Short mmCIF file of C-alpha atoms in Angstrom, two decimals:
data_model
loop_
_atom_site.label_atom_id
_atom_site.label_comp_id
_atom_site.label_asym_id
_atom_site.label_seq_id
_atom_site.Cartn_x
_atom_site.Cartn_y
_atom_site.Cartn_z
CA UNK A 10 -18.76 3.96 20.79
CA UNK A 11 -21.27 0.94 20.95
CA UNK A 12 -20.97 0.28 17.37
CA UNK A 13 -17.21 0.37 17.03
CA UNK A 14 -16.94 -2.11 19.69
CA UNK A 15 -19.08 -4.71 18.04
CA UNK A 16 -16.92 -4.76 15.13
CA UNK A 17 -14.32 -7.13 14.27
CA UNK A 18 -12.58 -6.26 10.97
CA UNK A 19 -13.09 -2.45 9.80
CA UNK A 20 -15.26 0.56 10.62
CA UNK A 21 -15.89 3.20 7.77
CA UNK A 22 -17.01 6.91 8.52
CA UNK A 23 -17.76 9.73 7.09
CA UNK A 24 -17.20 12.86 9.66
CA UNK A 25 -18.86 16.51 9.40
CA UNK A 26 -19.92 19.02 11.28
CA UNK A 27 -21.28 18.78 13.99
CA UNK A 28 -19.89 16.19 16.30
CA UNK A 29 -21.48 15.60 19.52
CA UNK A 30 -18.26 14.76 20.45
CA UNK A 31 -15.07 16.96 20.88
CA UNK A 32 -12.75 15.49 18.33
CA UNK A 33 -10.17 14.27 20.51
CA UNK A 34 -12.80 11.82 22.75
CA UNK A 35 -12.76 9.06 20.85
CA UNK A 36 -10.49 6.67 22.61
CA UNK A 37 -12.47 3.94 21.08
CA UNK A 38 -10.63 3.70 17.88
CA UNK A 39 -7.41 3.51 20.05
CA UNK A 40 -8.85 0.87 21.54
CA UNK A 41 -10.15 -1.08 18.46
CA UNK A 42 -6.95 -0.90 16.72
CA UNK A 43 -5.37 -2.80 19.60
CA UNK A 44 -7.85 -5.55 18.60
CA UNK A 45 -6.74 -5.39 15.05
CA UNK A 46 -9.82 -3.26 13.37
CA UNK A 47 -9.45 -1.37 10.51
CA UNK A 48 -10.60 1.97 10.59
CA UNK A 49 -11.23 4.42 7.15
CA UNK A 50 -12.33 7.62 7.43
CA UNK A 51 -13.07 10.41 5.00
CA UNK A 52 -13.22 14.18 6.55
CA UNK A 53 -15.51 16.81 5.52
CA UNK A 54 -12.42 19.83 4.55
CA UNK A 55 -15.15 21.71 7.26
CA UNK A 56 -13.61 19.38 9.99
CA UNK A 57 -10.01 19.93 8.99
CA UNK A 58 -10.17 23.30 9.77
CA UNK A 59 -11.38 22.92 13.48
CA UNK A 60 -9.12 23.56 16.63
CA UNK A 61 -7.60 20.41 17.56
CA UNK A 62 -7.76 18.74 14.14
CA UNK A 63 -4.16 18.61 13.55
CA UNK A 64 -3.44 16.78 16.75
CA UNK A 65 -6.61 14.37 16.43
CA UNK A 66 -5.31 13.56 13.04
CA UNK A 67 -2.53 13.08 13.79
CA UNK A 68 -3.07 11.03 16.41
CA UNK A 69 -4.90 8.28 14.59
CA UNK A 70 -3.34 8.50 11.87
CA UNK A 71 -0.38 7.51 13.79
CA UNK A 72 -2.14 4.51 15.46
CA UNK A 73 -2.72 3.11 11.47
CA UNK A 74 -5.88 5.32 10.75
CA UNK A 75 -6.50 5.47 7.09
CA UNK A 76 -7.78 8.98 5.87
CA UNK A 77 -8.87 10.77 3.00
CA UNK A 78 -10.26 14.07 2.76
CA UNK A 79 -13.29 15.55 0.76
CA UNK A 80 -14.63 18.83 0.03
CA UNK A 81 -18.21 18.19 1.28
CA UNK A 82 -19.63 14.75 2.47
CA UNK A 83 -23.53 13.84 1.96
CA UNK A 84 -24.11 12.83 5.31
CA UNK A 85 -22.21 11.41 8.51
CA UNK A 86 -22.15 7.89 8.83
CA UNK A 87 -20.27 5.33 10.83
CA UNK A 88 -20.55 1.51 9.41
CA UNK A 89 -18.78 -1.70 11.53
CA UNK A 90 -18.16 -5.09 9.35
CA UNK A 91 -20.58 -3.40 7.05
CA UNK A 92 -23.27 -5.19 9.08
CA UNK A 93 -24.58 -1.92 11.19
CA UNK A 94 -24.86 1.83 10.31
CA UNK A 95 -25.28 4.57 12.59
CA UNK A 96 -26.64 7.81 10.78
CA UNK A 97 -28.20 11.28 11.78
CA UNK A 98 -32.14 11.45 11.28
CA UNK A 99 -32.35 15.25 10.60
CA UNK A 100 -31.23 16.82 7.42
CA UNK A 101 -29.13 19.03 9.48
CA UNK A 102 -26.80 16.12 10.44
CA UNK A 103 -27.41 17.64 14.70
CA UNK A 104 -26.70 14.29 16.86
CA UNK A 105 -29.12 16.23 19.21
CA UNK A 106 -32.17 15.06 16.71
CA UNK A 107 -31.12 11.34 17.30
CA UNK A 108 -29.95 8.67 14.54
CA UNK A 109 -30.98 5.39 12.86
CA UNK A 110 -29.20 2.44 13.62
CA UNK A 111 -29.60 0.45 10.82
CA UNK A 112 -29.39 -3.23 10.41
CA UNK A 113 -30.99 -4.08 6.93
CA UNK A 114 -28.15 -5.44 4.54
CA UNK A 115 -29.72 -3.68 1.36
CA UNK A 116 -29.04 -0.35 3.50
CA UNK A 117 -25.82 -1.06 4.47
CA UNK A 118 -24.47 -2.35 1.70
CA UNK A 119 -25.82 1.04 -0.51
CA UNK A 120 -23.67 3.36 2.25
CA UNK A 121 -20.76 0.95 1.56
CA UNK A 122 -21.01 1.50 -1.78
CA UNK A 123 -21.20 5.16 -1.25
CA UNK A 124 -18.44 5.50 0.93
CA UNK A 125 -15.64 3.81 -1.26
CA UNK A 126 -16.97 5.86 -4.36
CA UNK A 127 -16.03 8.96 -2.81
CA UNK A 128 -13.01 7.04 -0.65
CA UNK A 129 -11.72 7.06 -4.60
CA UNK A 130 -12.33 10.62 -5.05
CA UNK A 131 -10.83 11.99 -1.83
CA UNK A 132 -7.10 13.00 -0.88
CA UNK A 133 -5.17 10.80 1.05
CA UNK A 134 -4.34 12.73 4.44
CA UNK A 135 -1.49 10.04 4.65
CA UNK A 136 1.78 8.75 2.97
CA UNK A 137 1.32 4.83 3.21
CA UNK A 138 -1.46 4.46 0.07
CA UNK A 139 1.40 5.79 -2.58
CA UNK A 140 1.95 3.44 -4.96
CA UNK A 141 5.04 3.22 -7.25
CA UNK A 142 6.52 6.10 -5.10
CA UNK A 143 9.29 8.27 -7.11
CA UNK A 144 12.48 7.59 -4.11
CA UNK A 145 14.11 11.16 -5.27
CA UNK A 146 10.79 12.88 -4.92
CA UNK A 147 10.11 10.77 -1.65
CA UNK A 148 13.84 11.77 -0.36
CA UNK A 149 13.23 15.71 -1.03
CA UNK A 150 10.13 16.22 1.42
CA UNK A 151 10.07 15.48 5.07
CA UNK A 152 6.73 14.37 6.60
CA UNK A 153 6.12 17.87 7.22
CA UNK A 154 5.75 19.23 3.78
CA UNK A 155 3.79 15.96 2.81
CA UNK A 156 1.08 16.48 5.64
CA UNK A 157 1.29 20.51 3.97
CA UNK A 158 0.59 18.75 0.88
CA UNK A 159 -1.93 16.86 1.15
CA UNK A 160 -3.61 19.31 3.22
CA UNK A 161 -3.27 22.15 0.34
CA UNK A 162 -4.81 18.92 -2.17
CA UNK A 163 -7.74 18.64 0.33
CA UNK A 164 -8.17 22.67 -0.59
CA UNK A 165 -7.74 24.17 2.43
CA UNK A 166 -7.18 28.35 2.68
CA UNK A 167 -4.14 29.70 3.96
CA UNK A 168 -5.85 30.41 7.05
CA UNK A 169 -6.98 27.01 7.72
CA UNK A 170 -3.59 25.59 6.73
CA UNK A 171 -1.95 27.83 9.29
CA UNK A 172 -4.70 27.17 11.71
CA UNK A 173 -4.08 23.33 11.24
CA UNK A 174 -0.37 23.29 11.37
CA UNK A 175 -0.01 25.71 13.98
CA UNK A 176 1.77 28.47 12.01
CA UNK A 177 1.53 31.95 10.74
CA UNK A 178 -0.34 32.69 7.45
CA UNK A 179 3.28 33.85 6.49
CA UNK A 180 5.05 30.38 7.40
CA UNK A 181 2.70 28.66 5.11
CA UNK A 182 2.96 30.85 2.24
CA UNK A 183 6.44 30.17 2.63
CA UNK A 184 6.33 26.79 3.07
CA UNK A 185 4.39 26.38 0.12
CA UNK A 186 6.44 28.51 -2.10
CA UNK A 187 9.36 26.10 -0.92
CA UNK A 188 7.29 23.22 -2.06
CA UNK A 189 6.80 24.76 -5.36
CA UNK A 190 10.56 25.32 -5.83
CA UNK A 191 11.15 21.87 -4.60
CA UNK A 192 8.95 20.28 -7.53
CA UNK A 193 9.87 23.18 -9.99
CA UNK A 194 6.49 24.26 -9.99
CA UNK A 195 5.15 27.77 -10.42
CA UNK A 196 1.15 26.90 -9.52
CA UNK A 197 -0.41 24.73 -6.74
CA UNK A 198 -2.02 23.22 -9.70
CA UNK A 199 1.31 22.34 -11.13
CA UNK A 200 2.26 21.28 -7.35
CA UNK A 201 -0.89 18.90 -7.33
CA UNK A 202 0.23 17.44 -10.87
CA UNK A 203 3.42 16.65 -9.45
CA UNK A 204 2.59 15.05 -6.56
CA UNK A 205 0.64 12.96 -8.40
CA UNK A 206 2.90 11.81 -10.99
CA UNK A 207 5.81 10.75 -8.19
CA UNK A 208 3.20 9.00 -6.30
CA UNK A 209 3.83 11.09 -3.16
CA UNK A 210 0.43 11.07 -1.71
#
């Protein structure tokens, strides 16, 4: 909480399991972006799939939260003005063991560097990144089946999905199947294609 409230322009993170937090307890990002910062995350798919998820997402993403998701992260990190890094000493990633604040620009600017290379691999868990958006595609689905979207890109199971939404394994099989019809697709594959190609995510 330290860190985020020396910076000034952005904070980057990458978030994994564990958290010596509950997800949910950071009201210092709320906080920031009333100050203007910039906040990117990228979530482990691990961290998706936790209770509360949906509604911490949600939340910040709301508030102007950019976020992408990724299968598996290397490590957890948090980086303000890309001056200071906070990151877990043990291999394990347990905040329990402690972490190294790190000053040295060298460092910093290598987990910079790391974190937008796999910021350009990860899903977008938000609309506002598309870019040359197809409007008929963007008319067809409500928010609702773009957060399902995006979510089933990030390759969540069913079970997550319906964990993460709040729904039956049954809802989300039909939801996607009304996804699929939507976009004239008969795979998620062919549903990740499209989405792609009319810029929806």
């Amino acid at each position: 909480m330290r860190l985020q409230r020396t910076a000034r322009r952005e904070v980057l993170s990458f978030a994994r399991l564990p958290f010596a937090l509950a997800l949910e307890s950071n009201d210092t990002e709320l906080e920031m972006f009333g100050r203007g910062v910039r906040y990117r995350a990228v979530y482990e798919r691990a961290v998706l799939a936790q209770p509360g998820a949906s509604e911490h997402l949600r939340c910040y993403l709301d508030a102007g939260e950019q976020a992408r998701a990724a299968t598996v992260l290397p490590s957890k990190f948090v980086i303000a003005d890309r001056r200071l890094a906070l990151i877990p000493v043990s291999a394990d990633q347990k905040p329990d063991a402690g972490c190294l604040l790190i000053r040295t620009r060298g460092i910093v600017d290598a987990l910079a560097a790391l974190f937008e290379q796999v910021w350009d691999r990860s899903v977008p868990l938000q609309r506002h990144e598309r870019a040359e958006p197809d409007s008929d595609a963007q008319a067809t689905f409500s928010r609702e089946d773009l957060e399902l979207l995006a979510l089933i890109l990030a390759g969540l199971p069913d079970k997550a999905l319906a964990s993460r939404l709040g729904l039956s394994v049954r809802t989300v099989h039909r939801r996607i199947r009304r996804l699929m019809s939507l976009a004239g697709c008969t795979t998620r594959m062919q549903l990740g294609w499209y989405a792609a190609r009319a810029g929806l995510l």
